[in-house]
Short mmCIF file of C-alpha atoms in Angstrom, two decimals:
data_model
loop_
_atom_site.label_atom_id
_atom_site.label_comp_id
_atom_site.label_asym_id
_atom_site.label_seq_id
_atom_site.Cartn_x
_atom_site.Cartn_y
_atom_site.Cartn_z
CA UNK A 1 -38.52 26.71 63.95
CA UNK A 2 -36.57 28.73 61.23
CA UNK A 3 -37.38 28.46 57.65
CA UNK A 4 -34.61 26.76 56.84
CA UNK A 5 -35.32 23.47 58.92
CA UNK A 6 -38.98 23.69 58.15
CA UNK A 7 -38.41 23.21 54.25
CA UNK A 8 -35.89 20.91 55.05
CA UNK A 9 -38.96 18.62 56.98
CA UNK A 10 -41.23 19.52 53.81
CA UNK A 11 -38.59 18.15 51.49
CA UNK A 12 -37.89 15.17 53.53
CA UNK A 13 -42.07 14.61 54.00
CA UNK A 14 -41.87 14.84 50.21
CA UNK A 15 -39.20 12.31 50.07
CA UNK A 16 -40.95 9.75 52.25
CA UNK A 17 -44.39 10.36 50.57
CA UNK A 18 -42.70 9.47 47.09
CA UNK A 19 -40.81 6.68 48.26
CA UNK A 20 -41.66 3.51 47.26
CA UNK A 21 -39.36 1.36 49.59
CA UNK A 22 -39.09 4.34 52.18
CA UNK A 23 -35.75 5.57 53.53
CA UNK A 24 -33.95 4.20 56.51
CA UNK A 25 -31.91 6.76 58.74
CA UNK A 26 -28.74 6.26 57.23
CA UNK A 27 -30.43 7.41 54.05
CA UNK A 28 -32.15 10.90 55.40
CA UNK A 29 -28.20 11.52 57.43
CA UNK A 30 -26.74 11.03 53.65
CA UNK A 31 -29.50 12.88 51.74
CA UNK A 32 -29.62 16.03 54.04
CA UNK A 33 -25.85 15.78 55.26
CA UNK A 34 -26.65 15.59 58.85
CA UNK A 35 -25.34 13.12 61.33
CA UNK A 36 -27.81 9.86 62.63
CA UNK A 37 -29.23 11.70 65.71
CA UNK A 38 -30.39 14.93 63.47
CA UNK A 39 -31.72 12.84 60.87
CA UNK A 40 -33.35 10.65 64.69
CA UNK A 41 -35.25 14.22 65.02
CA UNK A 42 -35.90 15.19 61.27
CA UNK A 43 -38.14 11.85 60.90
CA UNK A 44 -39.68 12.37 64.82
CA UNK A 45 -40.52 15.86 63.65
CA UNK A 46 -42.44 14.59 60.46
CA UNK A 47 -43.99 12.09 62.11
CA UNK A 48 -45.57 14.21 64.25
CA UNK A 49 -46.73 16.44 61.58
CA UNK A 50 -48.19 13.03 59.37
CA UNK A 51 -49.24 10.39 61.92
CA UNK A 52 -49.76 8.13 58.83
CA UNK A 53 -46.00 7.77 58.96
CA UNK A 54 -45.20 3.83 58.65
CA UNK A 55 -42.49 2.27 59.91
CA UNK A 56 -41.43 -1.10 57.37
CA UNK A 57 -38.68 -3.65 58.54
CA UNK A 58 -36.22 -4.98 56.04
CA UNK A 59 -34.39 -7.23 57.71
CA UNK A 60 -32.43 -5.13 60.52
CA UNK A 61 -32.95 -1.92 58.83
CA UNK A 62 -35.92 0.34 59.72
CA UNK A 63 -37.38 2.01 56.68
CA UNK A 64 -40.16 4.73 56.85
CA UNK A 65 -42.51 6.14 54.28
CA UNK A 66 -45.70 8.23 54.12
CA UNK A 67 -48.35 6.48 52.43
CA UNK A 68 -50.86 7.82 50.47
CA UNK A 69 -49.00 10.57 49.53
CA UNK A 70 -49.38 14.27 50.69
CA UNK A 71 -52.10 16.85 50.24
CA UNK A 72 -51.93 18.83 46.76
CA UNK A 73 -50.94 22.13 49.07
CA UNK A 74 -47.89 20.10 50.25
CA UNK A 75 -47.09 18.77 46.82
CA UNK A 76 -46.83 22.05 45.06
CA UNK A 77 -43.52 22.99 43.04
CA UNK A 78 -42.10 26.50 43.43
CA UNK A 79 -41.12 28.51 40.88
CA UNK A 80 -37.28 27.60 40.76
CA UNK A 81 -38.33 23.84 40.51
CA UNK A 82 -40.28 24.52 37.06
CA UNK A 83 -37.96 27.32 35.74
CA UNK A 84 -35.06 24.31 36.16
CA UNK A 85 -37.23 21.61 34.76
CA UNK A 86 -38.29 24.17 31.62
CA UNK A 87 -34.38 24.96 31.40
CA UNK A 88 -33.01 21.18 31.57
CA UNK A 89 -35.80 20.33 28.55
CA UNK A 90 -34.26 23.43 26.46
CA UNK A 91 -30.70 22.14 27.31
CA UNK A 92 -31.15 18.65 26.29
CA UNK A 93 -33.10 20.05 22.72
CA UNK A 94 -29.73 22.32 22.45
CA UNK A 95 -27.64 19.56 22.58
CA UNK A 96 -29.40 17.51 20.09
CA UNK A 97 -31.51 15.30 22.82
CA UNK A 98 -35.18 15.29 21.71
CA UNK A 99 -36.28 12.25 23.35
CA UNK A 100 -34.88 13.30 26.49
CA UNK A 101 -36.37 16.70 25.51
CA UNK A 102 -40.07 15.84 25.00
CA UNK A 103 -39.91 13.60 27.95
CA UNK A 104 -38.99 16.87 30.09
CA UNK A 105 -41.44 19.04 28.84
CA UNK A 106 -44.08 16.82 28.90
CA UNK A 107 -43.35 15.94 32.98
CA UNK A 108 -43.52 19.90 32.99
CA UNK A 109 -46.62 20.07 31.77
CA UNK A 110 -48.42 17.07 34.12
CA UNK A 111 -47.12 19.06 36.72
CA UNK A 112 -48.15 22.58 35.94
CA UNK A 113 -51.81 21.08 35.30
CA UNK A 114 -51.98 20.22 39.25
CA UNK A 115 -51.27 23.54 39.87
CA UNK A 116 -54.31 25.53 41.34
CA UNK A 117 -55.70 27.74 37.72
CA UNK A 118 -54.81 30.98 39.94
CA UNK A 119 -51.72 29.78 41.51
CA UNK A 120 -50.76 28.31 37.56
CA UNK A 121 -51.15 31.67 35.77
CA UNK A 122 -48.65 33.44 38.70
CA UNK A 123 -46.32 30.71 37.91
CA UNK A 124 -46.34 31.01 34.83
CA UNK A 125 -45.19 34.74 34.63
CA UNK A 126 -42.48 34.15 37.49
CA UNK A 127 -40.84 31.40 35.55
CA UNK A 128 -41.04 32.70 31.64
CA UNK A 129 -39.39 35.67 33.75
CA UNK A 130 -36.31 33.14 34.89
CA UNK A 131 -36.34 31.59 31.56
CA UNK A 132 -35.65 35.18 30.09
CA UNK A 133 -32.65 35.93 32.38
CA UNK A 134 -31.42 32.07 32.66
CA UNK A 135 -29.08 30.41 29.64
CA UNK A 136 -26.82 27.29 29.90
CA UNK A 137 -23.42 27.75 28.41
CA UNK A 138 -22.91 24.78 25.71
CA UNK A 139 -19.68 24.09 24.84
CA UNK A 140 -19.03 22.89 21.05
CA UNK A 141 -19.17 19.56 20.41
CA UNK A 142 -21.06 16.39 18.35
CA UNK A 143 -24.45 16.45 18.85
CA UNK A 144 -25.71 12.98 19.72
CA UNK A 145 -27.33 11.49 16.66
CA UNK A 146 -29.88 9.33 18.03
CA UNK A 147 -33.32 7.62 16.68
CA UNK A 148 -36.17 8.26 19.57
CA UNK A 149 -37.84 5.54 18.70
CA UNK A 150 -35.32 2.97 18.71
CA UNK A 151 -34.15 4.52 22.37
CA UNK A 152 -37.46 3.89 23.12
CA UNK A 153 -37.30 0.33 22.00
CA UNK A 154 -33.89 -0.33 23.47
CA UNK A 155 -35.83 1.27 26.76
CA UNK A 156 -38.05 -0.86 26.97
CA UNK A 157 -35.57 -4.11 26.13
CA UNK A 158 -33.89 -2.98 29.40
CA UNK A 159 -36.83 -2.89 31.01
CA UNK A 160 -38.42 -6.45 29.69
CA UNK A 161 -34.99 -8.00 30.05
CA UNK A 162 -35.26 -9.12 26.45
CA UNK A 163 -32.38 -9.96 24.00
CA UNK A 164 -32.42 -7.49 21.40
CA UNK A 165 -31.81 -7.75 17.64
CA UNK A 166 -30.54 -5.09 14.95
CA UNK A 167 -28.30 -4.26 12.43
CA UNK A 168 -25.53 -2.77 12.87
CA UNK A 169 -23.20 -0.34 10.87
CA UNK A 170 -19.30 -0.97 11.98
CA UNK A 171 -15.43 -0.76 10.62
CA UNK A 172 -16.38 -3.76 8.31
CA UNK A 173 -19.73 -2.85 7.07
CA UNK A 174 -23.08 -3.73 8.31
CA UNK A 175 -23.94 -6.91 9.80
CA UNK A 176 -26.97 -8.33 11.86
CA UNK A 177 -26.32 -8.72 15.77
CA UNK A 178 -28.09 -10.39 18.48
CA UNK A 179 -26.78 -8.56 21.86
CA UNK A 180 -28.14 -8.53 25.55
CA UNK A 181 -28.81 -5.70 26.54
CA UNK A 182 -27.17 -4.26 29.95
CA UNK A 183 -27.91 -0.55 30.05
CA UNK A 184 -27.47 3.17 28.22
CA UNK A 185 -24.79 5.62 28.39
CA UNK A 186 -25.48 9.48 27.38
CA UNK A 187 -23.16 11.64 26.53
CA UNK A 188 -22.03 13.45 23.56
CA UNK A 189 -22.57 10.21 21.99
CA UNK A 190 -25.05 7.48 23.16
CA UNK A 191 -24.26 3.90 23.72
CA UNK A 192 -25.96 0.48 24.26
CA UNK A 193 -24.12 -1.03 26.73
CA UNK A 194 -24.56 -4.99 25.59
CA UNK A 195 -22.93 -8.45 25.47
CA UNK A 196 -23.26 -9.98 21.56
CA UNK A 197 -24.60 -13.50 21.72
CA UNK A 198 -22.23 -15.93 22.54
CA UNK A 199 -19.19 -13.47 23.15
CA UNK A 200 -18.05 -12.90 26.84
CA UNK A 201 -18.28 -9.56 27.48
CA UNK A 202 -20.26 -6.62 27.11
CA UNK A 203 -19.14 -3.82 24.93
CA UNK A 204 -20.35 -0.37 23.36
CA UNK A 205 -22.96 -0.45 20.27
CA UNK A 206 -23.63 3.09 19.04
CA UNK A 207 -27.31 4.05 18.43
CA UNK A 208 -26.49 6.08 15.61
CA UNK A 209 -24.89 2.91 13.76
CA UNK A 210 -28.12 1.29 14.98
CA UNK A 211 -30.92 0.45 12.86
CA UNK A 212 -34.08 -1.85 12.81
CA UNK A 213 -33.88 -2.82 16.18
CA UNK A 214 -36.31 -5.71 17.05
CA UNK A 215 -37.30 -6.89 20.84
CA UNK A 216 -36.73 -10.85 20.84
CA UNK A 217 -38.46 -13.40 22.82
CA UNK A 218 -35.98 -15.15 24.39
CA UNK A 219 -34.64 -13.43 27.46
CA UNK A 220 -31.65 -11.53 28.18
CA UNK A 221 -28.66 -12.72 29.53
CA UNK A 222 -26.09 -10.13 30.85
CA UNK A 223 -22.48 -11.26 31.96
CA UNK A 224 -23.02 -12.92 35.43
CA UNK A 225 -22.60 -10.03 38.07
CA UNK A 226 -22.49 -7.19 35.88
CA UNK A 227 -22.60 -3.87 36.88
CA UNK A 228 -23.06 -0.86 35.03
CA UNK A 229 -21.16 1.71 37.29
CA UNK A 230 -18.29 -0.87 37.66
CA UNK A 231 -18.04 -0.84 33.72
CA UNK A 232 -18.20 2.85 33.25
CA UNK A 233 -15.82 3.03 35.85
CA UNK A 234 -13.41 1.21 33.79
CA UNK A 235 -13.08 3.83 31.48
CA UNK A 236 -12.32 7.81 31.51
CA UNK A 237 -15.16 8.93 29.61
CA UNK A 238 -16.29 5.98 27.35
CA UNK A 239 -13.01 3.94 26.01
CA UNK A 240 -13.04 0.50 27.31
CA UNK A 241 -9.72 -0.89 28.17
CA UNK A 242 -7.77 -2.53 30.97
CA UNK A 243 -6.97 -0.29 33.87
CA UNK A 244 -4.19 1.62 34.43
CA UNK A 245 -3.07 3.19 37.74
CA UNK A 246 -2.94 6.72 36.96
CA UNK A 247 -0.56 9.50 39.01
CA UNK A 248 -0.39 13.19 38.00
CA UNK A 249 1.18 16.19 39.61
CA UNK A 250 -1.24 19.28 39.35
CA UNK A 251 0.78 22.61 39.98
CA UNK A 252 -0.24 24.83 43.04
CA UNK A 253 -1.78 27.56 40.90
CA UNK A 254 -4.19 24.86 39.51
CA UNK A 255 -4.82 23.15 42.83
CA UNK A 256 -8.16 24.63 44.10
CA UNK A 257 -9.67 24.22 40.75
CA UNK A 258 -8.69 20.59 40.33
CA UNK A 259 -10.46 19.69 43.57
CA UNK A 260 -13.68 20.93 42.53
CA UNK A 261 -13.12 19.13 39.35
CA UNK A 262 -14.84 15.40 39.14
CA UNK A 263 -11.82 13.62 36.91
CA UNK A 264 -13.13 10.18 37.99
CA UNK A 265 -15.44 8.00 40.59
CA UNK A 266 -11.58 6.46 41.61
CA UNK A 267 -10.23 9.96 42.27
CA UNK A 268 -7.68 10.56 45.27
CA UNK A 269 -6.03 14.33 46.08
CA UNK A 270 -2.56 13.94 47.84
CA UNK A 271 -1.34 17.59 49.52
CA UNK A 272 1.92 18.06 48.76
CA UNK A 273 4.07 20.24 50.78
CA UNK A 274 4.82 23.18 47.76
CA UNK A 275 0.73 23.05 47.29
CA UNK A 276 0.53 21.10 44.57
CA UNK A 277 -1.47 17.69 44.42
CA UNK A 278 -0.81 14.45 43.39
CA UNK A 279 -3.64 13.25 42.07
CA UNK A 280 -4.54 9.54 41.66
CA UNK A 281 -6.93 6.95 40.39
CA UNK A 282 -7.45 3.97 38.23
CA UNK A 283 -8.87 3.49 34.65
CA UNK A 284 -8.46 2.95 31.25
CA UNK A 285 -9.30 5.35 28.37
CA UNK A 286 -6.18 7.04 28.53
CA UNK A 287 -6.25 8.41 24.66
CA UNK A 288 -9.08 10.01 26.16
CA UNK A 289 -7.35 11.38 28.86
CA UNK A 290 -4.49 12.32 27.00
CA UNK A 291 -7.35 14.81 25.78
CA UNK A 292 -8.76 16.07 28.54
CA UNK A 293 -5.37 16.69 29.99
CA UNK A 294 -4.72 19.19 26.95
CA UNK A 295 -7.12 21.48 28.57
CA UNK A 296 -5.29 22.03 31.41
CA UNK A 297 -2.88 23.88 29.54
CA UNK A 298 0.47 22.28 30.88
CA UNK A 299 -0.77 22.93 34.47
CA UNK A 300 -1.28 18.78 35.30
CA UNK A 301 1.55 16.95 34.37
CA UNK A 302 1.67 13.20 33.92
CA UNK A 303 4.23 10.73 36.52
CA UNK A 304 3.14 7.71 35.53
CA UNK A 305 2.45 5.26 33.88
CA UNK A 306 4.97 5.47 31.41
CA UNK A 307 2.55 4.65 28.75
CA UNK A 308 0.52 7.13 29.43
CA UNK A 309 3.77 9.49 29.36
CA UNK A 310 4.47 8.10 26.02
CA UNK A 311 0.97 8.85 24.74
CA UNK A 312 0.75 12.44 25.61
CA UNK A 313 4.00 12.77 23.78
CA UNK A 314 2.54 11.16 20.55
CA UNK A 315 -0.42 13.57 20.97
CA UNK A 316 1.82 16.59 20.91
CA UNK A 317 4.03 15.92 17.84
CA UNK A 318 0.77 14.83 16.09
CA UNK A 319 -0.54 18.15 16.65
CA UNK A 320 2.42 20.44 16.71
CA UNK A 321 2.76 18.91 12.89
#
């Protein structure tokens, strides 16, 4: 068997091991990109390599995991693994994240202290050699301002499903709110995602214009079928607004870079005949947008909506005074 398809059994053996639900077919053919009868001989391979291999029915769907979990020797991490955990916890301290931070390098550390003493101190060298010759480019920005503890406290809200409580610093001043909690968004700014008591729909809280946050008894109530990923959706980057069906024409020379570029979970490429695109997709946020589109330096231009044409023009007399 070549080394390639033997890790890829060892990562799916890891997969199965750490599953809690296990992973049905469909899931191993998304996870390793392989069609239904490869991912067929992927889990008949493993299976024959861990006999303790169960096989769980949920409703129609066959799900399999590996109880137990694996032997230590199975379980190690390789060097690349820690040098990218060790980088993402000095990324998220760079860009003002210390909760997310600590959390990192402490999961580091549980993990190096399963390593084999030997096997640890090897490690060890390898990967302060990677973090030497490894950097993340940050690009300028606001640093999230952001209270660990109260994340922690809104964290475990979420978690409890528990109305929370706090006061909150906004246009009009400060003012006391009640709010159900529905999740978190990170990003250069962090946001409780919550519906205030007795209001219909959820909306954005800042955590930096958050303070004594207090878990309530009474549970939480989130608007009936909401969805995080629909909501963010909504939005291109964090404004909430009603949606707008976006078109924009993105010259030839800018093509191939546009379609390696995520602009939104909606996002549709149309080949034109010159090589352009037309690129499509549906959300709100469009001051935001507006924004984004500056970076393209005139190489994306906007067809429509007309409001978002209007926008853009604002935009540029605002800064060309």
């Amino acid at each position: 068997m070549r080394l390639d398809k033997a890790t890829a059994l060892l990562r799916l053996a890891r997969r199965l091991a750490g599953s809690a639900e296990g992973l049905a077919l469909e899931d191993i053919a998304a996870e390793f990109e392989v069609d239904r009868r490869t991912a067929e001989r992927m889990r008949d391979a493993v299976r024959d390599l861990f006999p303790q291999m169960q096989e769980i029915r949920s409703g129609k769907t066959k799900r399999f995991r590996i109880p137990g979990g694996l032997d230590p020797f199975f379980e190690a991490p390789s060097v690349e693994e820690l040098a990218d955990l060790a980088m993402a916890a000095r990324g998220a301290a760079d860009l003002g994240q210390p909760s997310r931070a600590e959390n990192l390098r402490a999961l580091g550390g549980k993990i190096e202290a399963r390593i084999r003493p030997a096997q640890r101190l090897r490690y060890a060298t390898d990967v302060e050699a990677l973090a030497l010759s490894e950097r993340i480019a940050l690009r300028p920005g606001p640093r999230p301002a952001c209270d660990p503890a109260n994340l922690r406290l809104l964290r475990t809200a979420l978690l409890a499903v528990r109305r929370v409580r706090f006061t909150y610093l906004g246009a009009g001043g400060s003012a006391i709110r009640e709010v159900d909690p529905c999740g978190l968004l990170f990003g250069s700014v962090y946001y409780l995602v919550g519906r205030r008591v007795g209001a219909e729909a959820a909306v954005l809280w800042r955590l930096d214009r958050i303070s004594r946050p207090e878990i309530l008894t009474e549970p939480a109530q989130p608007p009936e079928g909401f969805d995080l990923q629909a909501f963010c959706d909504q939005s291109f980057g964090v404004f909430q607004e009603p949606v707008s069906d976006i078109s924009l024409w993105v010259s030839p020379q800018a093509a191939q870079a546009a379609l390696q570029h995520r602009f939104h979970p909606t996002q549709n490429f149309e080949r034109l005949a010159d090589g352009a695109l037309r690129l499509r997709m549906q959300t709100g946020g469009l001051l935001e947008l507006c924004w984004h589109l500056f970076t393209w330096r005139g190489e994306i231009r906007i067809e429509g909506p007309e409001s978002l044409r209007d926008m853009m023009a604002e935009e540029v007399a605002r800064f060309a005074a």
